GROMACS .gro file of C-alpha atoms in nm:
model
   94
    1UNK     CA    1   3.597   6.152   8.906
    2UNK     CA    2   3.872   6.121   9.163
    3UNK     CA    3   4.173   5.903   9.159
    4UNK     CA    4   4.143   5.640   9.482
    5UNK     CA    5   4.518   5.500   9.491
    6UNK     CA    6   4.733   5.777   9.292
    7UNK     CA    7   5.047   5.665   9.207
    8UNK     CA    8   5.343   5.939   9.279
    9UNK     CA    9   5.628   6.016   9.093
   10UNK     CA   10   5.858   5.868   9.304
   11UNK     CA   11   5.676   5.555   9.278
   12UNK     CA   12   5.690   5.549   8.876
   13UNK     CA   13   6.052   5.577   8.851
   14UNK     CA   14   6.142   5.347   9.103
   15UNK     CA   15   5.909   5.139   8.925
   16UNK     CA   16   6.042   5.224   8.607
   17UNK     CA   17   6.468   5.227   8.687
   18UNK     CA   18   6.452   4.817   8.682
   19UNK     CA   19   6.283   4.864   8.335
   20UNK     CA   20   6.666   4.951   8.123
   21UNK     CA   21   6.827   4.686   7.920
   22UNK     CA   22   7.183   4.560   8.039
   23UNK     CA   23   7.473   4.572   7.794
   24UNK     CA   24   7.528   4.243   7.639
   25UNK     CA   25   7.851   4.072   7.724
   26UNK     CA   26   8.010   3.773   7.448
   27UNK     CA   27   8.258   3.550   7.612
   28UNK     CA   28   8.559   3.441   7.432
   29UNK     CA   29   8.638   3.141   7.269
   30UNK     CA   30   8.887   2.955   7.480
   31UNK     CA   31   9.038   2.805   7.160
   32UNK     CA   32   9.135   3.097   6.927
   33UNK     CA   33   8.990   3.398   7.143
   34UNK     CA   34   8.691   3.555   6.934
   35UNK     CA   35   8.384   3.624   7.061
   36UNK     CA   36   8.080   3.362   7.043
   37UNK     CA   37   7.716   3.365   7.192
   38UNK     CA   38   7.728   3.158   7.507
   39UNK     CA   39   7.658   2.788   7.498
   40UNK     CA   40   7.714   2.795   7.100
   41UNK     CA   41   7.986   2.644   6.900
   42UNK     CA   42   8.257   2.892   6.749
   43UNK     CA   43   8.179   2.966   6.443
   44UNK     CA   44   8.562   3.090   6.347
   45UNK     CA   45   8.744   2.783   6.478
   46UNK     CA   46   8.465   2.490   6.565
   47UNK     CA   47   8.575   2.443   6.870
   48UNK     CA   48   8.316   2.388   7.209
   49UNK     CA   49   8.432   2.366   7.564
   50UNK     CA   50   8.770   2.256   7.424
   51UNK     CA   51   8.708   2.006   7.205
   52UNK     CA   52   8.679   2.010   6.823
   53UNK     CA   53   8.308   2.022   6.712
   54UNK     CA   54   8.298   2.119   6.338
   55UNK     CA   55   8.565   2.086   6.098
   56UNK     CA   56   8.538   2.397   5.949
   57UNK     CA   57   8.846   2.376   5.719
   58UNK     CA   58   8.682   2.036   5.547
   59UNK     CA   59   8.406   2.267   5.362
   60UNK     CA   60   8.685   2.549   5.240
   61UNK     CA   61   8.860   2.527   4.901
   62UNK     CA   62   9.243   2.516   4.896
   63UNK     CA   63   9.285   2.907   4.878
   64UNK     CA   64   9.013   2.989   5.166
   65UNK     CA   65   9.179   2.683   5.385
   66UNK     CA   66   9.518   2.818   5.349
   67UNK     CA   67   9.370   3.171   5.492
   68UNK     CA   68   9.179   3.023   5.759
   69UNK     CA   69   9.462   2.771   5.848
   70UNK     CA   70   9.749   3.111   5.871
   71UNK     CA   71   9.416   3.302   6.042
   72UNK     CA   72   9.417   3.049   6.303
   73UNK     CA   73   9.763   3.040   6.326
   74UNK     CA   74   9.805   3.368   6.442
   75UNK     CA   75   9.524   3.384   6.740
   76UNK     CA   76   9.700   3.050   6.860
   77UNK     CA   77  10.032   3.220   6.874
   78UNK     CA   78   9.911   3.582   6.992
   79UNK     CA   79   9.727   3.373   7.264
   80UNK     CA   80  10.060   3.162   7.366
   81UNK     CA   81  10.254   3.508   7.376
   82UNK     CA   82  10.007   3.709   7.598
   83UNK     CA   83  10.070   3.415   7.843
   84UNK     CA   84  10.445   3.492   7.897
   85UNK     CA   85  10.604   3.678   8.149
   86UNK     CA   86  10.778   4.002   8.066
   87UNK     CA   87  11.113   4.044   8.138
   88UNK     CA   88  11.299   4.353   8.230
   89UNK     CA   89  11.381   4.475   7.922
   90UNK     CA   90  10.997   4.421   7.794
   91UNK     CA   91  10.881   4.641   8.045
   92UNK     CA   92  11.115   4.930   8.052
   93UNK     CA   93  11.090   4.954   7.678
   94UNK     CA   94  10.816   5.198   7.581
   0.00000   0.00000   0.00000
């Protein structure tokens, strides 16, 4: 039997080089920074498209809230600092 309409090689793989999966990117929360699935709440601080969703602190016990409260803390402030200019000194210091 004989093949009518042979495909070629060439053919395949440009057939084929559309076929590979893309790396999966995560934006980040605008809120405290982490990364979330797009179009989802934030599951570390509650907050979507800048507003408070969940109160996640209201289901935590005293010792968890106090974590998660300092937690919190710290992306707020490490996101207010990456903000700021740097000054002469900052950027000569190694």
């Amino acid at each position: 039997m004989v093949v009518r309409m042979k495909h070629t090689k060439g053919k395949r793989n440009r057939v084929r080089s559309h076929h590979a999966l893309k790396a999966r990117t995560y934006p980040k929360c605008g809120h405290c920074g982490m990364e979330m699935l797009p179009h989802t709440v934030c599951g570390n601080c509650g907050y979507y498209n800048s507003r408070q969703v969940v109160d996640v602190l209201a289901k935590l016990d005293k010792k968890e809230r106090k974590k998660k409260e300092k937690e919190l803390h710290a992306h707020e402030h490490e996101a207010a600092e990456s903000g700021k200019p740097l000054t002469a000194e900052e950027l000569s210091h190694k």
